[in-house]
């Protein structure tokens, strides 16, 4: 059985074309304007090659991008420097299940297709650093693309409401977007397929 630990992700990135995943995820780009947030401080869980982080930084955000894979973090930092965004992107090697998370407050904490052991606990811990008025945004797969690295074909993807509930962030949050839109996605070899995304955006109303 595959263990999705630091070693797994390191090898994944070493074997992956550095340009893969460098464009922002379409659901994130579509969702951010709907959140009506002024660019502030943002924290990303499982940033990969940093497509989202670099895009947000280009929109004026100060982004801290976390990933367990050194290769991914190094590539984000290099690209940020190449694109003149080094002052706006801090790429940090961090195992979010075990290491301390950067101190907030953050106006936005998000993860796109971020999966890790005990992910709900990680997300809850990260959500603590969201300032009142800020947003916790999770973009997940709502279906398996044909090129997915996970081969579990009988897996039932949670609905947005189920996903939001599973996070158990408590009474200080209100659901703002719970949606499962479909789109045509492009895989690593240029192949195309219809996929479903699960989008959960929760706004922090107060800090109790
Ligand atoms: C499916 S990829 C998504 C990457 C990126 N967000 C994207 O949309 O392209 C999941 C990411 O989570 C990272 N990851 C997995 N476990 C982690 C952990 N314990 N701590 C930090 N990052 C982790 C992986 O290295 C990988 O980059």
PDB file of C-alpha atoms and ligand atoms in Angstrom:
ATOM      1  CA  UNK A   1       0.000   0.000   0.000  1.00  0.00           C
ATOM      2  CA  UNK A   2       1.283   3.454  -0.894  1.00  0.00           C
ATOM      3  CA  UNK A   3       2.152   5.756   1.997  1.00  0.00           C
ATOM      4  CA  UNK A   4       1.668   9.384   1.079  1.00  0.00           C
ATOM      5  CA  UNK A   5       4.539  10.626   3.220  1.00  0.00           C
ATOM      6  CA  UNK A   6       7.332  13.124   2.601  1.00  0.00           C
ATOM      7  CA  UNK A   7       9.334  10.509   0.678  1.00  0.00           C
ATOM      8  CA  UNK A   8       6.433   9.788  -1.648  1.00  0.00           C
ATOM      9  CA  UNK A   9       5.923  13.484  -2.446  1.00  0.00           C
ATOM     10  CA  UNK A  10       9.641  14.166  -2.832  1.00  0.00           C
ATOM     11  CA  UNK A  11       9.918  11.380  -5.413  1.00  0.00           C
ATOM     12  CA  UNK A  12       6.744  12.579  -7.148  1.00  0.00           C
ATOM     13  CA  UNK A  13       8.210  16.042  -7.647  1.00  0.00           C
ATOM     14  CA  UNK A  14      11.660  14.815  -8.627  1.00  0.00           C
ATOM     15  CA  UNK A  15       9.973  12.792 -11.367  1.00  0.00           C
ATOM     16  CA  UNK A  16       7.659  15.609 -12.445  1.00  0.00           C
ATOM     17  CA  UNK A  17       8.285  18.214 -15.104  1.00  0.00           C
ATOM     18  CA  UNK A  18       8.957  21.449 -13.135  1.00  0.00           C
ATOM     19  CA  UNK A  19       6.455  23.315 -15.320  1.00  0.00           C
ATOM     20  CA  UNK A  20       3.541  21.033 -14.286  1.00  0.00           C
ATOM     21  CA  UNK A  21       1.241  22.723 -11.768  1.00  0.00           C
ATOM     22  CA  UNK A  22       2.730  26.162 -12.264  1.00  0.00           C
ATOM     23  CA  UNK A  23      -0.495  27.689 -13.531  1.00  0.00           C
ATOM     24  CA  UNK A  24      -3.110  28.478 -10.873  1.00  0.00           C
ATOM     25  CA  UNK A  25      -5.981  26.082 -10.337  1.00  0.00           C
ATOM     26  CA  UNK A  26      -9.052  27.258 -12.254  1.00  0.00           C
ATOM     27  CA  UNK A  27     -11.438  26.836  -9.269  1.00  0.00           C
ATOM     28  CA  UNK A  28      -9.202  29.024  -7.093  1.00  0.00           C
ATOM     29  CA  UNK A  29      -9.007  31.745  -9.735  1.00  0.00           C
ATOM     30  CA  UNK A  30     -12.797  31.668 -10.105  1.00  0.00           C
ATOM     31  CA  UNK A  31     -13.444  31.683  -6.359  1.00  0.00           C
ATOM     32  CA  UNK A  32     -11.072  34.344  -5.012  1.00  0.00           C
ATOM     33  CA  UNK A  33     -12.939  37.361  -6.498  1.00  0.00           C
ATOM     34  CA  UNK A  34     -16.207  36.035  -5.054  1.00  0.00           C
ATOM     35  CA  UNK A  35     -14.769  36.180  -1.518  1.00  0.00           C
ATOM     36  CA  UNK A  36     -14.481  39.999  -1.630  1.00  0.00           C
ATOM     37  CA  UNK A  37     -11.196  39.956   0.288  1.00  0.00           C
ATOM     38  CA  UNK A  38      -8.668  42.756   0.066  1.00  0.00           C
ATOM     39  CA  UNK A  39      -5.236  41.324  -0.700  1.00  0.00           C
ATOM     40  CA  UNK A  40      -3.566  40.639   2.631  1.00  0.00           C
ATOM     41  CA  UNK A  41      -1.692  37.721   4.159  1.00  0.00           C
ATOM     42  CA  UNK A  42      -2.412  34.211   2.919  1.00  0.00           C
ATOM     43  CA  UNK A  43      -1.252  30.747   3.932  1.00  0.00           C
ATOM     44  CA  UNK A  44      -1.286  27.770   1.565  1.00  0.00           C
ATOM     45  CA  UNK A  45      -1.264  24.141   2.688  1.00  0.00           C
ATOM     46  CA  UNK A  46       0.376  21.723   0.246  1.00  0.00           C
ATOM     47  CA  UNK A  47       1.453  24.288  -2.340  1.00  0.00           C
ATOM     48  CA  UNK A  48       3.076  21.902  -4.838  1.00  0.00           C
ATOM     49  CA  UNK A  49       4.721  23.828  -7.657  1.00  0.00           C
ATOM     50  CA  UNK A  50       3.079  27.019  -6.433  1.00  0.00           C
ATOM     51  CA  UNK A  51       0.718  27.855  -9.299  1.00  0.00           C
ATOM     52  CA  UNK A  52      -1.888  29.219  -6.868  1.00  0.00           C
ATOM     53  CA  UNK A  53       0.623  30.926  -4.570  1.00  0.00           C
ATOM     54  CA  UNK A  54       2.365  32.787  -7.377  1.00  0.00           C
ATOM     55  CA  UNK A  55      -0.923  33.835  -8.939  1.00  0.00           C
ATOM     56  CA  UNK A  56      -2.230  35.202  -5.621  1.00  0.00           C
ATOM     57  CA  UNK A  57       1.066  37.012  -5.021  1.00  0.00           C
ATOM     58  CA  UNK A  58       0.699  38.644  -8.433  1.00  0.00           C
ATOM     59  CA  UNK A  59      -2.743  39.872  -7.257  1.00  0.00           C
ATOM     60  CA  UNK A  60      -1.058  41.704  -4.368  1.00  0.00           C
ATOM     61  CA  UNK A  61      -1.170  39.064  -1.631  1.00  0.00           C
ATOM     62  CA  UNK A  62       1.716  38.205   0.707  1.00  0.00           C
ATOM     63  CA  UNK A  63       1.718  34.415   0.521  1.00  0.00           C
ATOM     64  CA  UNK A  64       3.338  31.792   2.709  1.00  0.00           C
ATOM     65  CA  UNK A  65       3.368  28.535   0.751  1.00  0.00           C
ATOM     66  CA  UNK A  66       3.950  25.303   2.683  1.00  0.00           C
ATOM     67  CA  UNK A  67       4.865  21.932   1.277  1.00  0.00           C
ATOM     68  CA  UNK A  68       6.480  18.776   2.625  1.00  0.00           C
ATOM     69  CA  UNK A  69       8.594  18.272  -0.513  1.00  0.00           C
ATOM     70  CA  UNK A  70      11.908  20.155  -0.670  1.00  0.00           C
ATOM     71  CA  UNK A  71      11.894  19.965  -4.463  1.00  0.00           C
ATOM     72  CA  UNK A  72       8.501  21.657  -4.685  1.00  0.00           C
ATOM     73  CA  UNK A  73       9.447  24.395  -2.209  1.00  0.00           C
ATOM     74  CA  UNK A  74      12.743  25.100  -3.996  1.00  0.00           C
ATOM     75  CA  UNK A  75      10.928  25.375  -7.319  1.00  0.00           C
ATOM     76  CA  UNK A  76       8.377  27.829  -5.891  1.00  0.00           C
ATOM     77  CA  UNK A  77      11.149  30.022  -4.464  1.00  0.00           C
ATOM     78  CA  UNK A  78      13.054  29.965  -7.767  1.00  0.00           C
ATOM     79  CA  UNK A  79       9.980  30.904  -9.776  1.00  0.00           C
ATOM     80  CA  UNK A  80       9.034  33.653  -7.338  1.00  0.00           C
ATOM     81  CA  UNK A  81      12.516  35.132  -7.799  1.00  0.00           C
ATOM     82  CA  UNK A  82      12.330  34.763 -11.601  1.00  0.00           C
ATOM     83  CA  UNK A  83       8.950  36.510 -11.680  1.00  0.00           C
ATOM     84  CA  UNK A  84       9.932  39.376  -9.379  1.00  0.00           C
ATOM     85  CA  UNK A  85       7.671  38.047  -6.605  1.00  0.00           C
ATOM     86  CA  UNK A  86      10.333  37.022  -4.096  1.00  0.00           C
ATOM     87  CA  UNK A  87       9.161  39.686  -1.633  1.00  0.00           C
ATOM     88  CA  UNK A  88       5.578  38.407  -1.779  1.00  0.00           C
ATOM     89  CA  UNK A  89       6.093  34.636  -1.628  1.00  0.00           C
ATOM     90  CA  UNK A  90       7.677  32.778   1.269  1.00  0.00           C
ATOM     91  CA  UNK A  91       8.057  29.099   0.371  1.00  0.00           C
ATOM     92  CA  UNK A  92       8.615  26.908   3.409  1.00  0.00           C
ATOM     93  CA  UNK A  93       9.369  23.208   3.692  1.00  0.00           C
ATOM     94  CA  UNK A  94       6.911  22.101   6.363  1.00  0.00           C
ATOM     95  CA  UNK A  95       5.238  18.833   7.245  1.00  0.00           C
ATOM     96  CA  UNK A  96       1.928  20.352   8.243  1.00  0.00           C
ATOM     97  CA  UNK A  97       0.920  17.231  10.159  1.00  0.00           C
ATOM     98  CA  UNK A  98       3.876  17.495  12.534  1.00  0.00           C
ATOM     99  CA  UNK A  99       5.661  20.856  12.306  1.00  0.00           C
ATOM    100  CA  UNK A 100       4.501  24.153  13.811  1.00  0.00           C
ATOM    101  CA  UNK A 101       2.528  26.258  11.353  1.00  0.00           C
ATOM    102  CA  UNK A 102       3.586  29.848  10.656  1.00  0.00           C
ATOM    103  CA  UNK A 103       1.986  32.344  13.033  1.00  0.00           C
ATOM    104  CA  UNK A 104      -0.967  34.299  11.700  1.00  0.00           C
ATOM    105  CA  UNK A 105      -3.037  36.214  11.445  1.00  0.00           C
ATOM    106  CA  UNK A 106      -3.949  35.349   7.875  1.00  0.00           C
ATOM    107  CA  UNK A 107      -6.792  36.775   5.833  1.00  0.00           C
ATOM    108  CA  UNK A 108      -6.925  33.596   3.782  1.00  0.00           C
ATOM    109  CA  UNK A 109      -5.878  30.026   4.488  1.00  0.00           C
ATOM    110  CA  UNK A 110      -6.338  27.636   1.627  1.00  0.00           C
ATOM    111  CA  UNK A 111      -5.460  24.246   0.238  1.00  0.00           C
ATOM    112  CA  UNK A 112      -6.047  23.121  -3.333  1.00  0.00           C
ATOM    113  CA  UNK A 113      -6.146  19.360  -3.758  1.00  0.00           C
ATOM    114  CA  UNK A 114      -4.185  19.158  -0.535  1.00  0.00           C
ATOM    115  CA  UNK A 115      -4.319  15.725   1.083  1.00  0.00           C
ATOM    116  CA  UNK A 116      -2.313  14.632   4.119  1.00  0.00           C
ATOM    117  CA  UNK A 117      -2.793  12.223   6.990  1.00  0.00           C
ATOM    118  CA  UNK A 118      -5.350  13.565   9.471  1.00  0.00           C
ATOM    119  CA  UNK A 119      -6.049  16.431   7.114  1.00  0.00           C
ATOM    120  CA  UNK A 120      -9.090  17.707   9.039  1.00  0.00           C
ATOM    121  CA  UNK A 121      -6.956  18.280  12.148  1.00  0.00           C
ATOM    122  CA  UNK A 122      -4.346  20.093  10.060  1.00  0.00           C
ATOM    123  CA  UNK A 123      -6.972  22.329   8.480  1.00  0.00           C
ATOM    124  CA  UNK A 124      -8.515  23.075  11.877  1.00  0.00           C
ATOM    125  CA  UNK A 125      -5.124  24.046  13.282  1.00  0.00           C
ATOM    126  CA  UNK A 126      -4.406  26.278  10.297  1.00  0.00           C
ATOM    127  CA  UNK A 127      -7.899  27.805  10.530  1.00  0.00           C
ATOM    128  CA  UNK A 128      -7.067  29.090  14.001  1.00  0.00           C
ATOM    129  CA  UNK A 129      -4.755  31.626  12.374  1.00  0.00           C
ATOM    130  CA  UNK A 130      -7.513  33.141  10.205  1.00  0.00           C
ATOM    131  CA  UNK A 131      -8.493  36.623  11.304  1.00  0.00           C
ATOM    132  CA  UNK A 132     -12.192  37.469  11.822  1.00  0.00           C
ATOM    133  CA  UNK A 133     -13.581  38.371   8.399  1.00  0.00           C
ATOM    134  CA  UNK A 134     -11.031  36.087   6.756  1.00  0.00           C
ATOM    135  CA  UNK A 135     -11.688  32.891   4.823  1.00  0.00           C
ATOM    136  CA  UNK A 136     -10.761  29.235   4.956  1.00  0.00           C
ATOM    137  CA  UNK A 137     -10.920  27.840   1.420  1.00  0.00           C
ATOM    138  CA  UNK A 138     -10.645  24.180   0.472  1.00  0.00           C
ATOM    139  CA  UNK A 139     -10.646  23.100  -3.168  1.00  0.00           C
ATOM    140  CA  UNK A 140     -10.863  19.339  -3.483  1.00  0.00           C
ATOM    141  CA  UNK A 141     -11.445  16.761  -6.144  1.00  0.00           C
ATOM    142  CA  UNK A 142     -15.115  15.871  -6.466  1.00  0.00           C
ATOM    143  CA  UNK A 143     -14.344  13.161  -9.027  1.00  0.00           C
ATOM    144  CA  UNK A 144     -11.288  11.198 -10.127  1.00  0.00           C
ATOM    145  CA  UNK A 145      -9.639  12.381 -13.330  1.00  0.00           C
ATOM    146  CA  UNK A 146      -8.403   9.564 -15.592  1.00  0.00           C
ATOM    147  CA  UNK A 147      -4.806  10.628 -14.862  1.00  0.00           C
ATOM    148  CA  UNK A 148      -5.288  10.767 -11.081  1.00  0.00           C
ATOM    149  CA  UNK A 149      -2.379   9.340  -9.029  1.00  0.00           C
ATOM    150  CA  UNK A 150      -4.958   7.668  -6.769  1.00  0.00           C
ATOM    151  CA  UNK A 151      -6.498   4.593  -8.353  1.00  0.00           C
ATOM    152  CA  UNK A 152      -9.332   3.993  -5.853  1.00  0.00           C
ATOM    153  CA  UNK A 153     -12.224   3.796  -8.332  1.00  0.00           C
ATOM    154  CA  UNK A 154     -14.892   3.002  -5.704  1.00  0.00           C
ATOM    155  CA  UNK A 155     -14.144   6.055  -3.568  1.00  0.00           C
ATOM    156  CA  UNK A 156     -17.189   8.203  -2.799  1.00  0.00           C
ATOM    157  CA  UNK A 157     -16.240  11.851  -2.827  1.00  0.00           C
ATOM    158  CA  UNK A 158     -17.859  13.886  -0.032  1.00  0.00           C
ATOM    159  CA  UNK A 159     -20.299  16.593  -1.030  1.00  0.00           C
ATOM    160  CA  UNK A 160     -19.267  20.189  -0.233  1.00  0.00           C
ATOM    161  CA  UNK A 161     -21.580  20.182   2.794  1.00  0.00           C
ATOM    162  CA  UNK A 162     -20.106  16.889   4.048  1.00  0.00           C
ATOM    163  CA  UNK A 163     -16.607  18.224   3.577  1.00  0.00           C
ATOM    164  CA  UNK A 164     -17.428  21.439   5.453  1.00  0.00           C
ATOM    165  CA  UNK A 165     -18.964  19.456   8.282  1.00  0.00           C
ATOM    166  CA  UNK A 166     -15.980  17.102   8.513  1.00  0.00           C
ATOM    167  CA  UNK A 167     -13.665  20.047   9.199  1.00  0.00           C
ATOM    168  CA  UNK A 168     -15.465  20.751  12.501  1.00  0.00           C
ATOM    169  CA  UNK A 169     -14.141  24.289  12.707  1.00  0.00           C
ATOM    170  CA  UNK A 170     -16.756  25.306  15.272  1.00  0.00           C
ATOM    171  CA  UNK A 171     -19.334  28.060  15.673  1.00  0.00           C
ATOM    172  CA  UNK A 172     -17.120  31.004  14.651  1.00  0.00           C
ATOM    173  CA  UNK A 173     -17.479  30.198  10.962  1.00  0.00           C
ATOM    174  CA  UNK A 174     -20.209  30.597   8.398  1.00  0.00           C
ATOM    175  CA  UNK A 175     -20.351  28.732   5.077  1.00  0.00           C
ATOM    176  CA  UNK A 176     -20.033  31.119   2.172  1.00  0.00           C
ATOM    177  CA  UNK A 177     -19.513  28.827  -0.814  1.00  0.00           C
ATOM    178  CA  UNK A 178     -20.410  25.124  -0.884  1.00  0.00           C
ATOM    179  CA  UNK A 179     -20.323  24.097  -4.521  1.00  0.00           C
ATOM    180  CA  UNK A 180     -19.311  21.252  -6.822  1.00  0.00           C
ATOM    181  CA  UNK A 181     -18.831  22.742 -10.305  1.00  0.00           C
ATOM    182  CA  UNK A 182     -17.679  20.781 -13.334  1.00  0.00           C
ATOM    183  CA  UNK A 183     -15.000  21.821 -15.788  1.00  0.00           C
ATOM    184  CA  UNK A 184     -12.801  20.418 -18.528  1.00  0.00           C
ATOM    185  CA  UNK A 185      -9.344  19.741 -17.077  1.00  0.00           C
ATOM    186  CA  UNK A 186      -6.050  19.014 -18.824  1.00  0.00           C
ATOM    187  CA  UNK A 187      -3.819  16.168 -17.582  1.00  0.00           C
ATOM    188  CA  UNK A 188      -0.022  15.869 -17.515  1.00  0.00           C
ATOM    189  CA  UNK A 189       0.150  14.577 -21.094  1.00  0.00           C
ATOM    190  CA  UNK A 190      -2.270  17.120 -22.494  1.00  0.00           C
ATOM    191  CA  UNK A 191      -5.267  14.767 -22.298  1.00  0.00           C
ATOM    192  CA  UNK A 192      -8.628  16.354 -21.448  1.00  0.00           C
ATOM    193  CA  UNK A 193     -11.548  15.158 -19.326  1.00  0.00           C
ATOM    194  CA  UNK A 194     -14.534  16.543 -17.434  1.00  0.00           C
ATOM    195  CA  UNK A 195     -13.881  16.704 -13.694  1.00  0.00           C
ATOM    196  CA  UNK A 196     -15.847  17.873 -10.673  1.00  0.00           C
ATOM    197  CA  UNK A 197     -14.296  20.147  -8.053  1.00  0.00           C
ATOM    198  CA  UNK A 198     -15.513  20.491  -4.495  1.00  0.00           C
ATOM    199  CA  UNK A 199     -15.318  24.038  -3.195  1.00  0.00           C
ATOM    200  CA  UNK A 200     -15.771  24.945   0.453  1.00  0.00           C
ATOM    201  CA  UNK A 201     -15.266  28.531   1.603  1.00  0.00           C
ATOM    202  CA  UNK A 202     -15.959  29.312   5.258  1.00  0.00           C
ATOM    203  CA  UNK A 203     -15.766  32.851   6.600  1.00  0.00           C
ATOM    204  CA  UNK A 204     -14.656  33.500  10.140  1.00  0.00           C
ATOM    205  CA  UNK A 205     -17.239  35.668  11.837  1.00  0.00           C
ATOM    206  CA  UNK A 206     -15.482  36.110  15.178  1.00  0.00           C
ATOM    207  CA  UNK A 207     -12.840  34.623  17.447  1.00  0.00           C
ATOM    208  CA  UNK A 208     -14.368  33.125  20.570  1.00  0.00           C
TER     209      UNK A 208
HETATM  210  C1  LIG B   1      -2.089  16.829  -5.015  1.00  0.00           C
HETATM  211  S1  LIG B   1      -0.800  17.880  -4.566  1.00  0.00           S
HETATM  212  C2  LIG B   1      -1.497  19.495  -4.792  1.00  0.00           C
HETATM  213  C3  LIG B   1      -0.467  20.557  -5.006  1.00  0.00           C
HETATM  214  C4  LIG B   1      -0.998  21.953  -5.315  1.00  0.00           C
HETATM  215  N1  LIG B   1      -1.812  22.493  -4.268  1.00  0.00           N
HETATM  216  C5  LIG B   1      -1.764  21.962  -6.613  1.00  0.00           C
HETATM  217  O1  LIG B   1      -2.948  22.233  -6.628  1.00  0.00           O
HETATM  218  O2  LIG B   1      -1.128  21.691  -7.640  1.00  0.00           O
HETATM  219  C6  LIG B   1      -0.765  17.735  -2.782  1.00  0.00           C
HETATM  220  C7  LIG B   1       0.386  18.505  -2.169  1.00  0.00           C
HETATM  221  O3  LIG B   1       0.342  18.359  -0.744  1.00  0.00           O
HETATM  222  C8  LIG B   1       1.665  18.219  -0.286  1.00  0.00           C
HETATM  223  N2  LIG B   1       1.641  17.522   1.009  1.00  0.00           N
HETATM  224  C9  LIG B   1       1.253  16.251   1.258  1.00  0.00           C
HETATM  225  N3  LIG B   1       1.410  15.938   2.560  1.00  0.00           N
HETATM  226  C10 LIG B   1       1.896  17.057   3.166  1.00  0.00           C
HETATM  227  C11 LIG B   1       2.278  17.393   4.494  1.00  0.00           C
HETATM  228  N4  LIG B   1       2.190  16.485   5.475  1.00  0.00           N
HETATM  229  N5  LIG B   1       2.740  18.638   4.747  1.00  0.00           N
HETATM  230  C12 LIG B   1       2.833  19.558   3.749  1.00  0.00           C
HETATM  231  N6  LIG B   1       2.500  19.307   2.464  1.00  0.00           N
HETATM  232  C13 LIG B   1       2.038  18.080   2.164  1.00  0.00           C
HETATM  233  C14 LIG B   1       2.364  17.415  -1.369  1.00  0.00           C
HETATM  234  O4  LIG B   1       3.757  17.493  -1.350  1.00  0.00           O
HETATM  235  C15 LIG B   1       1.741  18.005  -2.624  1.00  0.00           C
HETATM  236  O5  LIG B   1       2.487  19.090  -3.106  1.00  0.00           O
END
